[in-house]
mmCIF file of C-alpha atoms in Angstrom:
data_model
loop_
_atom_site.group_PDB
_atom_site.id
_atom_site.type_symbol
_atom_site.label_atom_id
_atom_site.label_comp_id
_atom_site.label_asym_id
_atom_site.label_seq_id
_atom_site.Cartn_x
_atom_site.Cartn_y
_atom_site.Cartn_z
ATOM 1 C CA UNK A 1 -92.225 -2.212 24.896
ATOM 2 C CA UNK A 2 -91.325 -1.431 29.038
ATOM 3 C CA UNK A 3 -87.791 -2.375 27.838
ATOM 4 C CA UNK A 4 -87.374 -0.351 24.394
ATOM 5 C CA UNK A 5 -88.514 2.457 26.878
ATOM 6 C CA UNK A 6 -86.129 1.430 29.384
ATOM 7 C CA UNK A 7 -82.990 1.442 26.897
ATOM 8 C CA UNK A 8 -84.028 4.325 26.294
ATOM 9 C CA UNK A 9 -84.108 6.534 29.281
ATOM 10 C CA UNK A 10 -80.683 4.166 29.856
ATOM 11 C CA UNK A 11 -79.359 6.511 27.089
ATOM 12 C CA UNK A 12 -80.424 9.592 27.653
ATOM 13 C CA UNK A 13 -79.074 9.454 30.960
ATOM 14 C CA UNK A 14 -75.542 7.941 29.383
ATOM 15 C CA UNK A 15 -75.194 10.760 27.415
ATOM 16 C CA UNK A 16 -76.361 13.580 30.791
ATOM 17 C CA UNK A 17 -73.894 11.770 32.803
ATOM 18 C CA UNK A 18 -71.127 12.617 29.831
ATOM 19 C CA UNK A 19 -71.964 15.695 29.095
ATOM 20 C CA UNK A 20 -71.897 16.473 32.498
ATOM 21 C CA UNK A 21 -68.448 15.205 33.166
ATOM 22 C CA UNK A 22 -67.036 16.743 30.011
ATOM 23 C CA UNK A 23 -68.175 20.335 31.383
ATOM 24 C CA UNK A 24 -67.013 19.775 35.072
ATOM 25 C CA UNK A 25 -63.375 18.676 33.675
ATOM 26 C CA UNK A 26 -63.845 21.871 31.457
ATOM 27 C CA UNK A 27 -64.354 23.355 34.803
ATOM 28 C CA UNK A 28 -62.255 22.079 36.682
ATOM 29 C CA UNK A 29 -59.409 22.427 34.262
ATOM 30 C CA UNK A 30 -59.634 25.497 32.035
ATOM 31 C CA UNK A 31 -56.992 26.103 29.503
ATOM 32 C CA UNK A 32 -53.620 28.086 29.771
ATOM 33 C CA UNK A 33 -54.797 31.738 28.845
ATOM 34 C CA UNK A 34 -52.144 34.374 27.983
ATOM 35 C CA UNK A 35 -52.899 36.813 31.810
ATOM 36 C CA UNK A 36 -50.369 39.519 30.388
ATOM 37 C CA UNK A 37 -50.998 42.884 30.013
ATOM 38 C CA UNK A 38 -50.807 44.556 26.228
ATOM 39 C CA UNK A 39 -46.939 46.138 27.108
ATOM 40 C CA UNK A 40 -45.008 43.000 28.436
ATOM 41 C CA UNK A 41 -46.786 41.621 24.934
ATOM 42 C CA UNK A 42 -45.428 44.832 23.659
ATOM 43 C CA UNK A 43 -42.232 44.887 24.711
ATOM 44 C CA UNK A 44 -41.757 41.032 24.070
ATOM 45 C CA UNK A 45 -42.783 41.846 20.096
ATOM 46 C CA UNK A 46 -40.351 44.660 20.826
ATOM 47 C CA UNK A 47 -37.435 42.184 21.892
ATOM 48 C CA UNK A 48 -37.896 39.812 18.785
ATOM 49 C CA UNK A 49 -38.140 42.689 16.328
ATOM 50 C CA UNK A 50 -34.401 43.463 17.664
ATOM 51 C CA UNK A 51 -33.482 39.941 17.062
ATOM 52 C CA UNK A 52 -34.770 40.184 13.379
ATOM 53 C CA UNK A 53 -33.658 43.442 12.990
ATOM 54 C CA UNK A 54 -29.807 42.295 14.261
ATOM 55 C CA UNK A 55 -30.042 38.715 12.130
ATOM 56 C CA UNK A 56 -30.444 40.833 9.027
ATOM 57 C CA UNK A 57 -27.815 42.822 9.269
ATOM 58 C CA UNK A 58 -25.692 39.955 10.301
ATOM 59 C CA UNK A 59 -26.892 37.903 7.010
ATOM 60 C CA UNK A 60 -26.072 41.761 5.062
ATOM 61 C CA UNK A 61 -23.207 41.928 5.956
ATOM 62 C CA UNK A 62 -22.279 38.937 4.953
ATOM 63 C CA UNK A 63 -23.792 38.936 2.306
ATOM 64 C CA UNK A 64 -22.189 42.229 0.441
ATOM 65 C CA UNK A 65 -18.603 40.279 1.540
ATOM 66 C CA UNK A 66 -18.894 36.383 -0.759
ATOM 67 C CA UNK A 67 -20.578 39.159 -3.275
ATOM 68 C CA UNK A 68 -16.689 41.171 -2.720
ATOM 69 C CA UNK A 69 -14.985 38.056 -2.908
ATOM 70 C CA UNK A 70 -16.337 37.223 -6.377
ATOM 71 C CA UNK A 71 -15.901 40.804 -7.942
ATOM 72 C CA UNK A 72 -11.634 40.924 -6.806
ATOM 73 C CA UNK A 73 -9.327 38.977 -8.740
ATOM 74 C CA UNK A 74 -7.128 36.561 -7.676
ATOM 75 C CA UNK A 75 -4.318 39.745 -6.952
ATOM 76 C CA UNK A 76 -6.803 41.108 -4.386
ATOM 77 C CA UNK A 77 -8.030 37.988 -3.162
ATOM 78 C CA UNK A 78 -5.415 37.201 -0.518
ATOM 79 C CA UNK A 79 -6.126 41.213 0.790
ATOM 80 C CA UNK A 80 -9.778 40.714 0.824
ATOM 81 C CA UNK A 81 -8.953 37.735 3.098
ATOM 82 C CA UNK A 82 -6.333 39.431 5.691
ATOM 83 C CA UNK A 83 -9.297 42.720 6.068
ATOM 84 C CA UNK A 84 -11.294 40.092 6.933
ATOM 85 C CA UNK A 85 -9.406 37.769 9.123
ATOM 86 C CA UNK A 86 -9.382 41.039 10.854
ATOM 87 C CA UNK A 87 -12.518 41.335 11.041
ATOM 88 C CA UNK A 88 -12.795 38.610 12.842
ATOM 89 C CA UNK A 89 -9.765 39.146 15.544
ATOM 90 C CA UNK A 90 -11.760 42.836 16.638
ATOM 91 C CA UNK A 91 -14.813 41.119 17.024
ATOM 92 C CA UNK A 92 -13.534 38.313 19.148
ATOM 93 C CA UNK A 93 -11.822 40.772 20.340
ATOM 94 C CA UNK A 94 -7.952 39.700 20.614
ATOM 95 C CA UNK A 95 -6.639 42.704 18.755
ATOM 96 C CA UNK A 96 -6.912 46.396 21.313
ATOM 97 C CA UNK A 97 -9.619 48.868 20.085
ATOM 98 C CA UNK A 98 -10.391 52.318 20.670
ATOM 99 C CA UNK A 99 -13.342 54.540 20.612
ATOM 100 C CA UNK A 100 -16.836 56.356 21.865
ATOM 101 C CA UNK A 101 -16.406 54.807 25.225
ATOM 102 C CA UNK A 102 -16.513 55.554 29.159
ATOM 103 C CA UNK A 103 -14.619 54.727 32.628
ATOM 104 C CA UNK A 104 -16.114 53.468 35.367
ATOM 105 C CA UNK A 105 -14.329 53.258 39.190
ATOM 106 C CA UNK A 106 -15.661 50.662 41.076
ATOM 107 C CA UNK A 107 -14.493 52.204 44.796
ATOM 108 C CA UNK A 108 -15.917 51.479 48.762
ATOM 109 C CA UNK A 109 -18.567 52.903 49.711
ATOM 110 C CA UNK A 110 -17.862 56.545 52.536
ATOM 111 C CA UNK A 111 -19.528 54.748 54.936
ATOM 112 C CA UNK A 112 -16.957 51.582 54.542
ATOM 113 C CA UNK A 113 -14.117 53.200 54.953
ATOM 114 C CA UNK A 114 -15.882 55.790 57.514
ATOM 115 C CA UNK A 115 -16.373 52.168 59.232
ATOM 116 C CA UNK A 116 -13.279 51.116 58.773
ATOM 117 C CA UNK A 117 -15.128 47.926 57.017
ATOM 118 C CA UNK A 118 -12.329 46.249 55.469
ATOM 119 C CA UNK A 119 -13.647 45.378 51.465
ATOM 120 C CA UNK A 120 -12.413 42.265 50.406
ATOM 121 C CA UNK A 121 -12.689 41.654 46.264
ATOM 122 C CA UNK A 122 -15.711 41.986 44.416
ATOM 123 C CA UNK A 123 -18.135 38.922 44.081
ATOM 124 C CA UNK A 124 -18.017 37.232 41.074
ATOM 125 C CA UNK A 125 -22.089 37.342 41.234
ATOM 126 C CA UNK A 126 -22.454 41.095 41.430
ATOM 127 C CA UNK A 127 -19.934 41.087 38.856
ATOM 128 C CA UNK A 128 -21.384 39.016 36.612
ATOM 129 C CA UNK A 129 -24.803 40.797 37.323
ATOM 130 C CA UNK A 130 -23.122 44.423 36.096
ATOM 131 C CA UNK A 131 -21.453 42.133 32.709
ATOM 132 C CA UNK A 132 -25.419 40.827 31.727
ATOM 133 C CA UNK A 133 -26.707 45.322 32.768
ATOM 134 C CA UNK A 134 -24.024 46.376 30.061
ATOM 135 C CA UNK A 135 -24.375 43.382 27.947
ATOM 136 C CA UNK A 136 -28.144 44.660 26.839
ATOM 137 C CA UNK A 137 -26.223 47.066 24.377
ATOM 138 C CA UNK A 138 -24.558 45.525 21.176
ATOM 139 C CA UNK A 139 -21.670 45.909 19.307
ATOM 140 C CA UNK A 140 -20.315 46.724 23.525
ATOM 141 C CA UNK A 141 -16.246 45.880 24.018
ATOM 142 C CA UNK A 142 -15.688 45.626 27.508
ATOM 143 C CA UNK A 143 -11.854 45.147 29.407
ATOM 144 C CA UNK A 144 -12.788 44.666 33.411
ATOM 145 C CA UNK A 145 -8.978 45.848 35.896
ATOM 146 C CA UNK A 146 -7.213 45.981 32.629
ATOM 147 C CA UNK A 147 -8.524 41.896 31.105
ATOM 148 C CA UNK A 148 -10.488 41.767 28.117
ATOM 149 C CA UNK A 149 -14.092 40.352 28.124
ATOM 150 C CA UNK A 150 -15.230 38.390 25.133
ATOM 151 C CA UNK A 151 -17.162 35.668 24.363
ATOM 152 C CA UNK A 152 -14.736 33.129 25.777
ATOM 153 C CA UNK A 153 -14.220 34.750 29.081
ATOM 154 C CA UNK A 154 -15.249 32.882 32.141
ATOM 155 C CA UNK A 155 -15.631 35.368 35.671
ATOM 156 C CA UNK A 156 -14.873 33.199 38.496
ATOM 157 C CA UNK A 157 -13.933 31.942 42.214
ATOM 158 C CA UNK A 158 -10.928 30.763 42.918
ATOM 159 C CA UNK A 159 -9.458 30.563 46.118
ATOM 160 C CA UNK A 160 -12.239 33.340 46.965
ATOM 161 C CA UNK A 161 -11.161 35.695 44.958
ATOM 162 C CA UNK A 162 -12.900 37.130 41.700
ATOM 163 C CA UNK A 163 -10.776 35.994 38.839
ATOM 164 C CA UNK A 164 -11.622 36.979 34.696
ATOM 165 C CA UNK A 165 -9.733 34.930 32.796
ATOM 166 C CA UNK A 166 -8.581 33.269 35.104
ATOM 167 C CA UNK A 167 -6.528 36.893 36.490
ATOM 168 C CA UNK A 168 -7.768 38.408 39.046
ATOM 169 C CA UNK A 169 -10.458 41.169 39.753
ATOM 170 C CA UNK A 170 -8.249 43.836 42.263
ATOM 171 C CA UNK A 171 -9.977 44.491 45.247
ATOM 172 C CA UNK A 172 -11.427 47.984 44.809
ATOM 173 C CA UNK A 173 -10.986 50.512 42.904
ATOM 174 C CA UNK A 174 -10.264 49.111 40.223
ATOM 175 C CA UNK A 175 -10.942 50.417 36.664
ATOM 176 C CA UNK A 176 -13.669 48.962 34.341
ATOM 177 C CA UNK A 177 -13.680 50.307 30.375
ATOM 178 C CA UNK A 178 -16.712 50.444 27.402
ATOM 179 C CA UNK A 179 -16.641 51.234 24.431
ATOM 180 C CA UNK A 180 -19.717 51.441 22.262
ATOM 181 C CA UNK A 181 -20.211 51.137 18.217
ATOM 182 C CA UNK A 182 -21.101 54.838 18.690
ATOM 183 C CA UNK A 183 -20.898 57.741 20.671
ATOM 184 C CA UNK A 184 -24.680 58.440 19.920
ATOM 185 C CA UNK A 185 -24.825 54.714 22.289
ATOM 186 C CA UNK A 186 -22.322 55.459 24.480
ATOM 187 C CA UNK A 187 -24.271 58.266 26.300
ATOM 188 C CA UNK A 188 -28.010 55.532 26.089
ATOM 189 C CA UNK A 189 -25.455 53.399 27.510
ATOM 190 C CA UNK A 190 -24.096 56.463 29.859
ATOM 191 C CA UNK A 191 -28.181 56.949 31.091
ATOM 192 C CA UNK A 192 -29.248 54.076 31.633
ATOM 193 C CA UNK A 193 -26.688 52.666 34.158
ATOM 194 C CA UNK A 194 -26.918 56.186 35.702
ATOM 195 C CA UNK A 195 -30.458 54.642 35.941
ATOM 196 C CA UNK A 196 -29.847 51.174 36.755
ATOM 197 C CA UNK A 197 -30.838 49.505 40.191
ATOM 198 C CA UNK A 198 -27.578 48.278 40.184
ATOM 199 C CA UNK A 199 -26.223 50.962 42.133
ATOM 200 C CA UNK A 200 -28.170 49.155 44.754
ATOM 201 C CA UNK A 201 -26.677 46.155 44.454
ATOM 202 C CA UNK A 202 -23.193 47.631 44.837
ATOM 203 C CA UNK A 203 -24.015 49.636 47.887
ATOM 204 C CA UNK A 204 -25.307 45.900 50.045
ATOM 205 C CA UNK A 205 -21.840 45.398 48.827
ATOM 206 C CA UNK A 206 -19.743 48.393 50.603
ATOM 207 C CA UNK A 207 -19.102 49.447 46.967
ATOM 208 C CA UNK A 208 -20.455 52.548 43.993
ATOM 209 C CA UNK A 209 -19.833 53.141 41.147
ATOM 210 C CA UNK A 210 -18.429 56.252 39.635
ATOM 211 C CA UNK A 211 -19.396 56.594 36.057
ATOM 212 C CA UNK A 212 -17.333 58.813 34.427
ATOM 213 C CA UNK A 213 -18.789 60.828 31.185
ATOM 214 C CA UNK A 214 -18.745 59.287 27.423
ATOM 215 C CA UNK A 215 -15.871 60.273 25.204
ATOM 216 C CA UNK A 216 -14.791 60.032 22.014
ATOM 217 C CA UNK A 217 -11.379 58.099 22.693
ATOM 218 C CA UNK A 218 -11.054 55.281 25.243
ATOM 219 C CA UNK A 219 -9.110 52.259 24.707
ATOM 220 C CA UNK A 220 -9.312 48.402 25.535
ATOM 221 C CA UNK A 221 -6.749 46.175 25.357
ATOM 222 C CA UNK A 222 -6.810 43.136 23.481
ATOM 223 C CA UNK A 223 -7.292 39.558 24.312
ATOM 224 C CA UNK A 224 -3.964 38.509 25.057
ATOM 225 C CA UNK A 225 -3.965 34.779 24.979
ATOM 226 C CA UNK A 226 -4.508 32.888 21.372
ATOM 227 C CA UNK A 227 -7.783 31.198 20.198
ATOM 228 C CA UNK A 228 -7.292 27.269 19.963
ATOM 229 C CA UNK A 229 -8.936 25.686 17.027
ATOM 230 C CA UNK A 230 -10.887 22.463 17.466
ATOM 231 C CA UNK A 231 -13.146 22.540 14.110
ATOM 232 C CA UNK A 232 -10.702 23.982 11.246
ATOM 233 C CA UNK A 233 -8.574 22.665 9.155
ATOM 234 C CA UNK A 234 -5.997 24.083 6.170
ATOM 235 C CA UNK A 235 -6.507 22.134 3.304
ATOM 236 C CA UNK A 236 -3.516 21.154 1.382
ATOM 237 C CA UNK A 237 -2.451 23.833 -1.624
ATOM 238 C CA UNK A 238 -4.212 23.373 -5.030
ATOM 239 C CA UNK A 239 -7.273 20.967 -3.065
#
């Protein structure tokens, strides 16, 4: 009889000990909680919706292109393909383009001139940050000191000098040109850059940004070199 009572007592103690251990482990290692406020979550949701909208727009454009190919006669197919190639060249940045936009003058600060502080080439980190600020807006075409910025462009330091596409960026002053899809987009980007903290970063490097008012007709140059075709191959005629 006493053995049975001892076994029951032992089992109860084991159960109590197991429950205490589980509770202690839960208190020591709680599940991670999302501590962001509602506005941070709403902002992330808005960004995801924007990306979703852009993807839908691209899909609709591709669907329209496919539909146009299907409805064209054989004599018109060649022209349609040429139009598509021209559109891709424009999107890749290999052609000159004009549209609504504005220019920015990168100049030495007044204080650096007054105190005779020597101005060197703009740092690659600062120029990259500026490009990232502008690229918050979609459909942007940019030219930095006469050098077209594309998806294949690189900003790096070569022999102590900042370069774009392997070409030296002039010691300030130099000009940056930006084109947006519409005049309204240019005005939004213009106002955004006016209020951006990027001005403080330039000022720390003894530089200032003089942002000119948006204009209806700004021209940026095309990327001068041809892109190398690595993956696509032309099929023989008749295949």
